[in-house]
Amino acid sequence: MTSGNPYTLKWGIMATGGIAETFCKDLLCSPAVRGADDVRHEIVAVASSSSSKRAAEFLQKINGAFDAKTYGSYSELVVDPNVDIIYVATPHSHHFQNTMLALEAGKHVLCEKAFTVTAAQARKLVETAKAKKLFLMEAVWTRYFPLSIKVRELITSGEIGTVFRTIGDLSINSNAEEGSGLSFADSHRMVNPDLAGGATLDLGVYPLTWVFQTLYHLQPEQDKEAPTVIASSNKYTTGADENTAIICSFPGHNSIGIASTTMRADTDPENVVPAVRIQGSKGEIQVFAPAYRPTKYRVVKRNGEAQTFDVPQPADPARNNWGHGMFWEADECARCLRDGKLESATLPWKESIVIMETMEEALRQGGITYPELITTDVYDPKSPLNTGNQ
Ligand SMILES: NC(=O)C1=CN([C@@H]2O[C@H](COP(=O)(O)OP(=O)(O)OC[C@H]3O[C@@H](n4cnc5c(N)ncnc54)[C@H](OP(=O)(O)O)[C@@H]3O)[C@@H](O)[C@H]2O)C=CC1
Ligand SMILES: O=C1OC[C@@H](O)[C@H](O)[C@H]1O
């Protein structure tokens, strides 16, 4: 918090789909509503790979500034001199090429999850950001919630003793009303291998986030230990994974993480069973669904004493009571840039890479493969993933 002028971060939005809309509406919420007076956000440009008309319609939909620029290509957006940072909101398949496009143009980047399709792509993005002295962050918004920060503090302060195990699930019952298929069209990004579809990359990254932020992130820097991974998947008819279970062992720390995801069942249709359990020698912390946007946790002591805590998301009355929780990660970007940091300490580059390595290994064991166009780690500014000509 500060009483001086807030630091203003000027955003360029790459893509106009569902999450871009949600994120932008959060950017436009007043920071005061969440008690932030040190940073603020402006959306100065929006690009759609389909047309500038679509970008203009998007700007209207989010009730953005009338003078924001609207572009019909991603390549125009990344050279806009007024833009500080690009928010990459395309499907996972596109993240590597689109983020490279922005970094090569000298822009800082916040890239949606899953960071990339392969670990090599993640490493290349990090190398590029480092070489060009640019800020880069994977948009795992959940990590920046006050609830996540509190859970990490409780672990660090020894509230539940030594943590031995974290179990997390993010599952969404997406069965079609009729037949044995899922409700997504085969072309939808959730199940389409050409768009890096599948449960692991889209949903599994969240239970893994809980495994990592409780078991890996809090390990002391000098003995950070990446997990050994055992995983199994079932394939959907498209070839993408419809469910996956991942066991992450940290033998040097005597801890184990279990992350699961399926598109065939809900984590808990009644939301009475926790989505995440962080278990220690003196008790456990339970986090309630959905694992990506939790607003309730419970601390249960070994003697059975328990307390539940509600952590509602702030909403902006001046923006139709909007507030989704993505503004916390945007604030992190602003603070890092203000303070001259290239990476966020809450989700350092190395950790994003280890998470990508974990998912890559899980997918390998599950026999899930993706096409060369989206797995290559050779940057091509003219890739159809950058030009929109696929
Ligand atoms: N953090 C979170 O809570 C969430 C994150 N996500 C992540 O955000 C990303 C986008 O998801 P979402 O917004 O739901 O997806 P959408 O399908 O709604 O939007 C994706 C956008 O990407 C652009 N795009 C470019 N090429 C393609 C292509 N070949 N096929 C489809 N879209 C293309 C399009 O915008 P245009 O035409 O303007 O270029 C499109 O609108 C994913 O990586 C996903 O994992 C998604 C949901 C929630
Ligand atoms: O990030 C996400 O969180 C919510 C899910 O419904 C969505 O599929 C996923 O992309």
CSV table of C-alpha atoms and ligand atoms in Angstrom, one decimal:
chain,number,residue,atom,x,y,z
A,1,MET,CA,0.0,0.0,0.0
A,2,THR,CA,1.2,3.5,-0.7
A,3,SER,CA,-0.2,7.0,-0.4
A,4,GLY,CA,1.8,8.2,-3.5
A,5,ASN,CA,0.6,8.0,-7.1
A,6,PRO,CA,-0.3,4.4,-8.1
A,7,TYR,CA,1.9,2.7,-10.7
A,8,THR,CA,-0.2,2.3,-13.9
A,9,LEU,CA,0.3,-0.8,-16.1
A,10,LYS,CA,-0.9,-0.5,-19.7
A,11,TRP,CA,-2.3,-3.8,-21.1
A,12,GLY,CA,-2.6,-5.1,-24.6
A,13,ILE,CA,-5.1,-8.0,-24.8
A,14,MET,CA,-4.3,-10.8,-27.2
A,15,ALA,CA,-7.5,-12.7,-28.2
A,16,THR,CA,-11.1,-12.1,-27.5
A,17,GLY,CA,-12.5,-15.3,-26.0
A,18,GLY,CA,-14.1,-16.3,-22.7
A,19,ILE,CA,-11.2,-15.8,-20.3
A,20,ALA,CA,-10.0,-12.6,-22.0
A,21,GLU,CA,-13.4,-11.1,-21.2
A,22,THR,CA,-13.3,-12.2,-17.6
A,23,PHE,CA,-9.8,-11.0,-17.1
A,24,CYS,CA,-10.5,-7.6,-18.7
A,25,LYS,CA,-13.6,-7.0,-16.6
A,26,ASP,CA,-11.3,-7.7,-13.5
A,27,LEU,CA,-8.7,-5.2,-14.8
A,28,LEU,CA,-11.4,-2.6,-15.1
A,29,CYS,CA,-12.6,-3.0,-11.5
A,30,SER,CA,-11.4,-0.3,-9.1
A,31,PRO,CA,-8.3,-1.5,-7.2
A,32,ALA,CA,-9.7,0.3,-4.1
A,33,VAL,CA,-12.4,-2.4,-3.9
A,34,ARG,CA,-9.7,-4.9,-3.1
A,35,GLY,CA,-7.7,-2.5,-0.9
A,36,ALA,CA,-5.0,-1.8,-3.5
A,37,ASP,CA,-3.9,1.8,-3.8
A,38,ASP,CA,-0.4,1.3,-5.1
A,39,VAL,CA,-1.2,-0.1,-8.6
A,40,ARG,CA,-3.8,0.5,-11.3
A,41,HIS,CA,-4.5,-1.0,-14.8
A,42,GLU,CA,-5.5,0.4,-18.2
A,43,ILE,CA,-6.5,-1.6,-21.2
A,44,VAL,CA,-5.0,0.4,-24.1
A,45,ALA,CA,-5.3,-2.1,-26.9
A,46,VAL,CA,-7.1,-5.3,-27.9
A,47,ALA,CA,-6.3,-7.7,-30.8
A,48,SER,CA,-8.3,-10.4,-32.4
A,49,SER,CA,-6.7,-12.8,-34.9
A,50,SER,CA,-10.0,-12.9,-36.8
A,51,SER,CA,-10.7,-9.2,-37.4
A,52,SER,CA,-10.4,-5.7,-36.0
A,53,LYS,CA,-14.2,-5.6,-35.9
A,54,ARG,CA,-14.2,-8.5,-33.4
A,55,ALA,CA,-11.7,-6.6,-31.3
A,56,ALA,CA,-13.9,-3.5,-31.4
A,57,GLU,CA,-17.0,-5.6,-30.4
A,58,PHE,CA,-15.0,-7.1,-27.6
A,59,LEU,CA,-14.0,-3.7,-26.3
A,60,GLN,CA,-17.6,-2.7,-26.2
A,61,LYS,CA,-18.6,-5.9,-24.5
A,62,ILE,CA,-16.1,-5.3,-21.6
A,63,ASN,CA,-17.1,-1.6,-21.5
A,64,GLY,CA,-13.5,-0.6,-22.1
A,65,ALA,CA,-12.0,2.8,-22.8
A,66,PHE,CA,-13.4,4.3,-26.1
A,67,ASP,CA,-9.9,5.3,-27.2
A,68,ALA,CA,-8.3,1.9,-26.7
A,69,LYS,CA,-6.7,0.6,-30.0
A,70,THR,CA,-8.4,-2.3,-31.7
A,71,TYR,CA,-6.3,-4.6,-34.1
A,72,GLY,CA,-7.2,-7.4,-36.4
A,73,SER,CA,-3.9,-9.2,-35.9
A,74,TYR,CA,-1.6,-10.2,-33.0
A,75,SER,CA,1.4,-8.8,-34.8
A,76,GLU,CA,0.0,-5.3,-34.8
A,77,LEU,CA,-0.7,-5.5,-31.1
A,78,VAL,CA,2.8,-6.4,-30.1
A,79,VAL,CA,4.4,-3.4,-31.8
A,80,ASP,CA,2.0,-0.9,-30.3
A,81,PRO,CA,4.3,1.5,-28.4
A,82,ASN,CA,1.7,2.4,-25.8
A,83,VAL,CA,1.4,-1.2,-24.6
A,84,ASP,CA,3.6,-2.3,-21.6
A,85,ILE,CA,2.4,-5.9,-21.2
A,86,ILE,CA,0.6,-8.4,-23.3
A,87,TYR,CA,-2.0,-10.8,-21.8
A,88,VAL,CA,-2.0,-13.9,-23.9
A,89,ALA,CA,-5.5,-15.4,-23.8
A,90,THR,CA,-5.4,-17.9,-26.7
A,91,PRO,CA,-5.7,-21.7,-26.4
A,92,HIS,CA,-2.7,-23.6,-24.8
A,93,SER,CA,-1.7,-24.7,-28.3
A,94,HIS,CA,-0.9,-21.1,-29.2
A,95,HIS,CA,0.9,-19.9,-26.0
A,96,PHE,CA,4.5,-20.6,-27.1
A,97,GLN,CA,4.3,-19.0,-30.5
A,98,ASN,CA,2.1,-16.0,-29.2
A,99,THR,CA,4.3,-15.4,-26.2
A,100,MET,CA,7.4,-15.5,-28.3
A,101,LEU,CA,5.8,-13.0,-30.7
A,102,ALA,CA,5.3,-10.6,-27.9
A,103,LEU,CA,8.7,-11.1,-26.2
A,104,GLU,CA,10.5,-10.8,-29.6
A,105,ALA,CA,8.7,-7.4,-30.0
A,106,GLY,CA,10.1,-6.4,-26.6
A,107,LYS,CA,6.8,-6.7,-24.6
A,108,HIS,CA,6.4,-8.1,-21.1
A,109,VAL,CA,3.9,-11.0,-21.0
A,110,LEU,CA,1.3,-12.6,-18.7
A,111,CYS,CA,0.4,-15.9,-20.4
A,112,GLU,CA,-2.6,-18.0,-19.6
A,113,LYS,CA,-2.3,-21.5,-18.1
A,114,ALA,CA,-1.3,-24.1,-19.2
A,115,PHE,CA,1.9,-22.1,-19.8
A,116,THR,CA,2.9,-24.2,-22.9
A,117,VAL,CA,2.3,-27.7,-24.4
A,118,THR,CA,5.8,-28.9,-23.7
A,119,ALA,CA,8.5,-28.3,-21.1
A,120,ALA,CA,11.0,-27.4,-23.8
A,121,GLN,CA,8.7,-24.6,-24.9
A,122,ALA,CA,8.5,-23.3,-21.3
A,123,ARG,CA,12.3,-23.3,-21.0
A,124,LYS,CA,12.6,-21.4,-24.3
A,125,LEU,CA,10.1,-18.7,-23.2
A,126,VAL,CA,12.0,-18.2,-20.0
A,127,GLU,CA,15.4,-18.1,-21.7
A,128,THR,CA,14.0,-15.5,-24.1
A,129,ALA,CA,12.5,-13.3,-21.4
A,130,LYS,CA,15.7,-13.5,-19.4
A,131,ALA,CA,17.9,-12.6,-22.4
A,132,LYS,CA,15.7,-9.7,-23.3
A,133,LYS,CA,15.2,-8.6,-19.7
A,134,LEU,CA,11.4,-8.8,-19.9
A,135,PHE,CA,8.9,-9.8,-17.3
A,136,LEU,CA,7.1,-13.1,-17.9
A,137,MET,CA,4.5,-14.9,-15.8
A,138,GLU,CA,2.2,-17.8,-16.2
A,139,ALA,CA,-1.3,-16.7,-15.3
A,140,VAL,CA,-2.1,-19.2,-12.5
A,141,TRP,CA,-4.4,-16.7,-10.8
A,142,THR,CA,-5.3,-19.0,-7.9
A,143,ARG,CA,-1.8,-18.5,-6.4
A,144,TYR,CA,-2.4,-14.8,-5.8
A,145,PHE,CA,-5.7,-15.2,-3.9
A,146,PRO,CA,-5.5,-14.0,-0.3
A,147,LEU,CA,-6.9,-17.5,0.5
A,148,SER,CA,-3.8,-19.1,-1.1
A,149,ILE,CA,-1.5,-16.7,0.6
A,150,LYS,CA,-3.1,-17.5,3.9
A,151,VAL,CA,-2.8,-21.2,3.4
A,152,ARG,CA,0.9,-20.9,2.6
A,153,GLU,CA,1.3,-18.8,5.7
A,154,LEU,CA,-0.5,-21.3,7.9
A,155,ILE,CA,1.8,-24.1,6.6
A,156,THR,CA,5.0,-22.0,7.1
A,157,SER,CA,3.9,-21.0,10.6
A,158,GLY,CA,3.6,-24.7,11.5
A,159,GLU,CA,-0.2,-24.6,12.1
A,160,ILE,CA,-0.7,-28.1,10.8
A,161,GLY,CA,2.8,-29.4,11.7
A,162,THR,CA,5.0,-31.1,9.1
A,163,VAL,CA,3.1,-31.4,5.8
A,164,PHE,CA,3.3,-35.0,4.5
A,165,ARG,CA,0.6,-35.1,1.8
A,166,THR,CA,-1.5,-32.9,-0.4
A,167,ILE,CA,-4.5,-34.3,-2.3
A,168,GLY,CA,-6.2,-32.1,-4.9
A,169,ASP,CA,-8.9,-32.6,-7.5
A,170,LEU,CA,-10.5,-30.5,-10.2
A,171,SER,CA,-13.1,-32.3,-12.0
A,172,ILE,CA,-16.1,-31.2,-14.0
A,173,ASN,CA,-19.0,-33.4,-15.1
A,174,SER,CA,-19.1,-32.6,-18.8
A,175,ASN,CA,-21.0,-35.7,-19.9
A,176,ALA,CA,-23.3,-35.1,-22.8
A,177,GLU,CA,-27.0,-35.3,-21.9
A,178,GLU,CA,-27.3,-38.3,-24.3
A,179,GLY,CA,-24.9,-40.9,-25.5
A,180,SER,CA,-21.4,-41.7,-24.2
A,181,GLY,CA,-19.6,-38.6,-25.3
A,182,LEU,CA,-18.7,-35.3,-23.6
A,183,SER,CA,-20.7,-32.2,-24.1
A,184,PHE,CA,-17.9,-30.4,-26.0
A,185,ALA,CA,-17.8,-30.5,-29.8
A,186,ASP,CA,-14.7,-32.4,-31.0
A,187,SER,CA,-13.4,-29.1,-32.3
A,188,HIS,CA,-13.6,-27.4,-28.8
A,189,ARG,CA,-10.4,-26.5,-27.1
A,190,MET,CA,-11.2,-28.7,-24.1
A,191,VAL,CA,-10.9,-31.9,-26.2
A,192,ASN,CA,-9.3,-31.0,-29.5
A,193,PRO,CA,-5.7,-32.2,-29.7
A,194,ASP,CA,-4.9,-29.5,-32.3
A,195,LEU,CA,-5.6,-26.9,-29.5
A,196,ALA,CA,-3.7,-29.0,-26.9
A,197,GLY,CA,-7.1,-30.1,-25.4
A,198,GLY,CA,-7.5,-32.5,-22.5
A,199,ALA,CA,-8.0,-32.7,-18.8
A,200,THR,CA,-4.4,-32.5,-17.7
A,201,LEU,CA,-3.4,-29.2,-19.3
A,202,ASP,CA,-6.7,-27.5,-18.8
A,203,LEU,CA,-7.9,-28.7,-15.4
A,204,GLY,CA,-5.1,-30.8,-13.9
A,205,VAL,CA,-2.8,-27.8,-13.7
A,206,TYR,CA,-5.0,-26.6,-10.7
A,207,PRO,CA,-4.7,-29.6,-8.4
A,208,LEU,CA,-1.1,-29.6,-9.4
A,209,THR,CA,-0.9,-25.9,-8.4
A,210,TRP,CA,-2.1,-27.0,-4.9
A,211,VAL,CA,0.4,-29.8,-4.8
A,212,PHE,CA,3.2,-27.5,-5.9
A,213,GLN,CA,2.4,-24.4,-3.8
A,214,THR,CA,2.1,-26.5,-0.6
A,215,LEU,CA,4.8,-29.2,-1.2
A,216,TYR,CA,7.4,-27.7,-3.6
A,217,HIS,CA,7.1,-23.9,-3.4
A,218,LEU,CA,7.7,-23.9,0.4
A,219,GLN,CA,10.7,-26.1,0.2
A,220,PRO,CA,13.9,-24.1,1.1
A,221,GLU,CA,15.6,-22.8,-2.0
A,222,GLN,CA,18.8,-24.7,-1.2
A,223,ASP,CA,17.1,-28.1,-1.3
A,224,LYS,CA,14.4,-27.7,-3.9
A,225,GLU,CA,13.3,-31.1,-5.1
A,226,ALA,CA,11.3,-31.7,-8.3
A,227,PRO,CA,8.9,-34.6,-8.0
A,228,THR,CA,9.2,-38.1,-9.4
A,229,VAL,CA,5.9,-38.7,-11.3
A,230,ILE,CA,3.6,-41.6,-11.8
A,231,ALA,CA,0.5,-41.0,-13.8
A,232,SER,CA,-2.3,-42.7,-15.7
A,233,SER,CA,-4.9,-41.3,-18.2
A,234,ASN,CA,-7.9,-42.4,-20.1
A,235,LYS,CA,-8.3,-41.1,-23.6
A,236,TYR,CA,-11.3,-39.5,-25.1
A,237,THR,CA,-12.4,-40.4,-28.7
A,238,THR,CA,-10.4,-37.3,-30.0
A,239,GLY,CA,-7.2,-38.6,-28.4
A,240,ALA,CA,-7.1,-36.0,-25.7
A,241,ASP,CA,-7.1,-37.2,-22.0
A,242,GLU,CA,-10.6,-37.2,-20.5
A,243,ASN,CA,-9.2,-38.1,-17.0
A,244,THR,CA,-5.8,-38.3,-15.5
A,245,ALA,CA,-4.3,-39.0,-12.0
A,246,ILE,CA,-0.8,-37.9,-11.1
A,247,ILE,CA,1.2,-38.9,-8.1
A,248,CYS,CA,4.1,-36.6,-7.3
A,249,SER,CA,6.7,-37.9,-4.8
A,250,PHE,CA,9.2,-35.7,-3.1
A,251,PRO,CA,11.3,-38.5,-1.4
A,252,GLY,CA,13.9,-36.1,0.0
A,253,HIS,CA,11.1,-34.2,1.9
A,254,ASN,CA,9.1,-37.3,2.7
A,255,SER,CA,6.0,-35.8,1.1
A,256,ILE,CA,3.6,-36.9,-1.6
A,257,GLY,CA,1.1,-35.1,-3.8
A,258,ILE,CA,-1.9,-36.6,-5.6
A,259,ALA,CA,-3.5,-34.5,-8.3
A,260,SER,CA,-6.5,-35.8,-10.2
A,261,THR,CA,-8.9,-34.5,-12.8
A,262,THR,CA,-11.7,-35.8,-14.9
A,263,MET,CA,-14.3,-34.4,-17.3
A,264,ARG,CA,-16.6,-37.3,-16.4
A,265,ALA,CA,-17.6,-36.4,-12.8
A,266,ASP,CA,-17.7,-33.4,-10.5
A,267,THR,CA,-15.2,-32.9,-7.7
A,268,ASP,CA,-18.2,-32.9,-5.4
A,269,PRO,CA,-21.7,-32.0,-6.7
A,270,GLU,CA,-22.7,-30.9,-3.2
A,271,ASN,CA,-19.5,-29.0,-2.4
A,272,VAL,CA,-19.3,-30.5,1.1
A,273,VAL,CA,-16.2,-32.6,0.5
A,274,PRO,CA,-13.0,-30.5,0.2
A,275,ALA,CA,-11.3,-30.3,-3.2
A,276,VAL,CA,-7.9,-30.0,-1.7
A,277,ARG,CA,-6.5,-31.5,1.6
A,278,ILE,CA,-3.1,-30.4,2.9
A,279,GLN,CA,-2.3,-32.9,5.6
A,280,GLY,CA,0.3,-32.4,8.3
A,281,SER,CA,1.4,-34.0,11.6
A,282,LYS,CA,-0.8,-31.7,13.6
A,283,GLY,CA,-3.9,-31.5,11.4
A,284,GLU,CA,-5.0,-30.5,7.9
A,285,ILE,CA,-6.2,-27.6,5.8
A,286,GLN,CA,-9.1,-28.3,3.6
A,287,VAL,CA,-9.9,-26.1,0.6
A,288,PHE,CA,-13.3,-26.2,-1.0
A,289,ALA,CA,-14.2,-26.3,-4.6
A,290,PRO,CA,-13.6,-25.1,-7.2
A,291,ALA,CA,-9.8,-25.6,-6.8
A,292,TYR,CA,-9.2,-22.8,-9.3
A,293,ARG,CA,-11.3,-20.2,-7.4
A,294,PRO,CA,-11.8,-21.3,-3.8
A,295,THR,CA,-13.6,-18.9,-1.3
A,296,LYS,CA,-13.7,-21.2,1.7
A,297,TYR,CA,-11.1,-23.2,3.7
A,298,ARG,CA,-11.2,-25.1,7.0
A,299,VAL,CA,-8.5,-25.9,9.5
A,300,VAL,CA,-9.0,-29.2,11.2
A,301,LYS,CA,-6.7,-30.1,14.1
A,302,ARG,CA,-5.6,-33.6,15.0
A,303,ASN,CA,-7.8,-33.5,18.1
A,304,GLY,CA,-10.8,-32.8,15.9
A,305,GLU,CA,-11.1,-29.1,16.6
A,306,ALA,CA,-12.1,-27.3,13.4
A,307,GLN,CA,-12.7,-23.8,12.1
A,308,THR,CA,-14.1,-22.7,8.7
A,309,PHE,CA,-13.1,-19.5,7.1
A,310,ASP,CA,-14.9,-17.7,4.3
A,311,VAL,CA,-12.8,-15.5,2.0
A,312,PRO,CA,-15.3,-13.9,-0.5
A,313,GLN,CA,-14.0,-12.2,-3.7
A,314,PRO,CA,-14.4,-8.4,-3.6
A,315,ALA,CA,-16.9,-7.0,-6.1
A,316,ASP,CA,-17.0,-3.5,-7.7
A,317,PRO,CA,-20.4,-1.8,-7.2
A,318,ALA,CA,-19.5,0.6,-10.0
A,319,ARG,CA,-19.0,-2.3,-12.4
A,320,ASN,CA,-22.2,-4.2,-11.8
A,321,ASN,CA,-20.7,-5.9,-8.8
A,322,TRP,CA,-18.2,-7.6,-11.0
A,323,GLY,CA,-15.2,-9.3,-9.4
A,324,HIS,CA,-13.8,-12.7,-10.3
A,325,GLY,CA,-10.4,-12.7,-8.6
A,326,MET,CA,-8.1,-12.4,-11.6
A,327,PHE,CA,-7.1,-8.8,-10.5
A,328,TRP,CA,-4.8,-10.2,-7.9
A,329,GLU,CA,-2.5,-11.7,-10.5
A,330,ALA,CA,-2.7,-8.5,-12.6
A,331,ASP,CA,-1.6,-6.5,-9.5
A,332,GLU,CA,1.3,-8.9,-9.1
A,333,CYS,CA,2.4,-8.1,-12.6
A,334,ALA,CA,2.2,-4.4,-11.9
A,335,ARG,CA,4.1,-4.6,-8.7
A,336,CYS,CA,6.9,-6.8,-10.3
A,337,LEU,CA,7.3,-4.3,-13.2
A,338,ARG,CA,7.2,-1.3,-10.9
A,339,ASP,CA,9.9,-2.9,-8.8
A,340,GLY,CA,12.0,-4.0,-11.8
A,341,LYS,CA,11.5,-7.7,-11.3
A,342,LEU,CA,11.4,-10.1,-14.3
A,343,GLU,CA,9.6,-12.9,-12.5
A,344,SER,CA,7.1,-13.3,-9.7
A,345,ALA,CA,8.4,-14.8,-6.5
A,346,THR,CA,5.0,-16.4,-6.0
A,347,LEU,CA,5.3,-18.4,-9.2
A,348,PRO,CA,9.0,-18.3,-10.3
A,349,TRP,CA,10.1,-19.3,-13.8
A,350,LYS,CA,11.8,-22.4,-12.5
A,351,GLU,CA,8.5,-23.6,-10.8
A,352,SER,CA,6.5,-23.1,-14.0
A,353,ILE,CA,9.1,-25.2,-15.8
A,354,VAL,CA,9.0,-28.0,-13.2
A,355,ILE,CA,5.2,-28.0,-13.4
A,356,MET,CA,5.3,-28.3,-17.2
A,357,GLU,CA,7.9,-31.1,-16.8
A,358,THR,CA,5.5,-32.9,-14.5
A,359,MET,CA,2.5,-32.5,-16.9
A,360,GLU,CA,4.6,-33.5,-19.8
A,361,GLU,CA,5.7,-36.7,-18.0
A,362,ALA,CA,2.1,-37.4,-17.0
A,363,LEU,CA,1.0,-37.1,-20.6
A,364,ARG,CA,3.8,-39.2,-21.8
A,365,GLN,CA,2.9,-42.0,-19.4
A,366,GLY,CA,-0.7,-41.6,-20.4
A,367,GLY,CA,0.2,-42.0,-24.1
A,368,ILE,CA,-1.2,-38.6,-25.0
A,369,THR,CA,0.4,-36.9,-27.9
A,370,TYR,CA,0.0,-33.5,-29.7
A,371,PRO,CA,0.8,-32.4,-33.3
A,372,GLU,CA,4.2,-31.0,-34.2
A,373,LEU,CA,2.8,-27.6,-35.1
A,374,ILE,CA,1.9,-27.0,-31.4
A,375,THR,CA,4.8,-28.9,-29.8
A,376,THR,CA,7.7,-27.4,-31.7
A,377,ASP,CA,10.0,-25.1,-29.7
A,378,VAL,CA,11.2,-23.3,-32.8
A,379,TYR,CA,9.7,-19.9,-32.9
A,380,ASP,CA,8.1,-18.9,-36.2
A,381,PRO,CA,6.5,-15.4,-36.4
A,382,LYS,CA,4.6,-16.6,-39.4
A,383,SER,CA,3.3,-19.7,-37.7
A,384,PRO,CA,-0.5,-20.0,-38.4
A,385,LEU,CA,-0.7,-19.9,-34.6
A,386,ASN,CA,0.5,-16.3,-34.8
A,387,THR,CA,-1.3,-15.2,-38.0
A,388,GLY,CA,-4.6,-16.9,-37.3
A,389,ASN,CA,-4.6,-18.6,-40.7
A,390,GLN,CA,-5.1,-22.1,-39.4
B,1,LIG,N1,-7.5,-18.7,-15.7
B,1,LIG,C1,-8.7,-19.2,-15.9
B,1,LIG,O1,-9.5,-19.3,-15.1
B,1,LIG,C2,-9.0,-19.7,-17.3
B,1,LIG,C3,-8.0,-19.8,-18.2
B,1,LIG,N2,-8.3,-20.3,-19.4
B,1,LIG,C4,-7.2,-20.4,-20.4
B,1,LIG,O2,-7.3,-19.4,-21.3
B,1,LIG,C5,-7.0,-19.8,-22.6
B,1,LIG,C6,-8.2,-19.5,-23.5
B,1,LIG,O3,-9.4,-20.1,-23.0
B,1,LIG,P1,-10.8,-19.5,-23.4
B,1,LIG,O4,-10.8,-18.1,-23.3
B,1,LIG,O5,-11.8,-20.3,-22.6
B,1,LIG,O6,-10.9,-20.0,-24.9
B,1,LIG,P2,-11.9,-19.4,-26.0
B,1,LIG,O7,-12.1,-20.4,-27.0
B,1,LIG,O8,-13.1,-18.8,-25.4
B,1,LIG,O9,-11.1,-18.2,-26.6
B,1,LIG,C7,-9.8,-18.4,-27.2
B,1,LIG,C8,-9.5,-17.2,-28.1
B,1,LIG,O10,-8.3,-17.4,-28.7
B,1,LIG,C9,-8.2,-16.9,-30.0
B,1,LIG,N3,-7.8,-18.0,-31.0
B,1,LIG,C10,-6.8,-17.9,-31.9
B,1,LIG,N4,-6.7,-19.0,-32.6
B,1,LIG,C11,-7.7,-19.8,-32.2
B,1,LIG,C12,-8.1,-21.1,-32.6
B,1,LIG,N5,-7.4,-21.8,-33.6
B,1,LIG,N6,-9.1,-21.7,-32.0
B,1,LIG,C13,-9.7,-21.0,-31.0
B,1,LIG,N7,-9.4,-19.8,-30.6
B,1,LIG,C14,-8.4,-19.2,-31.2
B,1,LIG,C15,-9.6,-16.5,-30.4
B,1,LIG,O11,-9.6,-15.1,-30.2
B,1,LIG,P3,-9.5,-14.1,-31.5
B,1,LIG,O12,-10.3,-14.6,-32.6
B,1,LIG,O13,-9.9,-12.8,-31.0
B,1,LIG,O14,-8.0,-14.1,-31.9
B,1,LIG,C16,-10.5,-17.1,-29.3
B,1,LIG,O15,-11.6,-16.3,-29.0
B,1,LIG,C17,-6.7,-21.3,-22.5
B,1,LIG,O16,-5.3,-21.5,-22.4
B,1,LIG,C18,-7.3,-21.7,-21.1
B,1,LIG,O17,-6.6,-22.7,-20.5
B,1,LIG,C19,-9.6,-20.5,-19.8
B,1,LIG,C20,-10.6,-20.4,-18.9
B,1,LIG,C21,-10.4,-20.1,-17.5
B,2,LIG,O1,-8.8,-22.4,-16.1
B,2,LIG,C1,-9.9,-23.0,-16.1
B,2,LIG,O2,-10.7,-22.9,-15.0
B,2,LIG,C2,-12.1,-23.1,-15.1
B,2,LIG,C3,-12.4,-24.2,-16.1
B,2,LIG,O3,-13.8,-24.3,-16.2
B,2,LIG,C4,-11.8,-24.0,-17.4
B,2,LIG,O4,-12.0,-25.0,-18.3
B,2,LIG,C5,-10.3,-23.8,-17.2
B,2,LIG,O5,-9.7,-23.4,-18.5
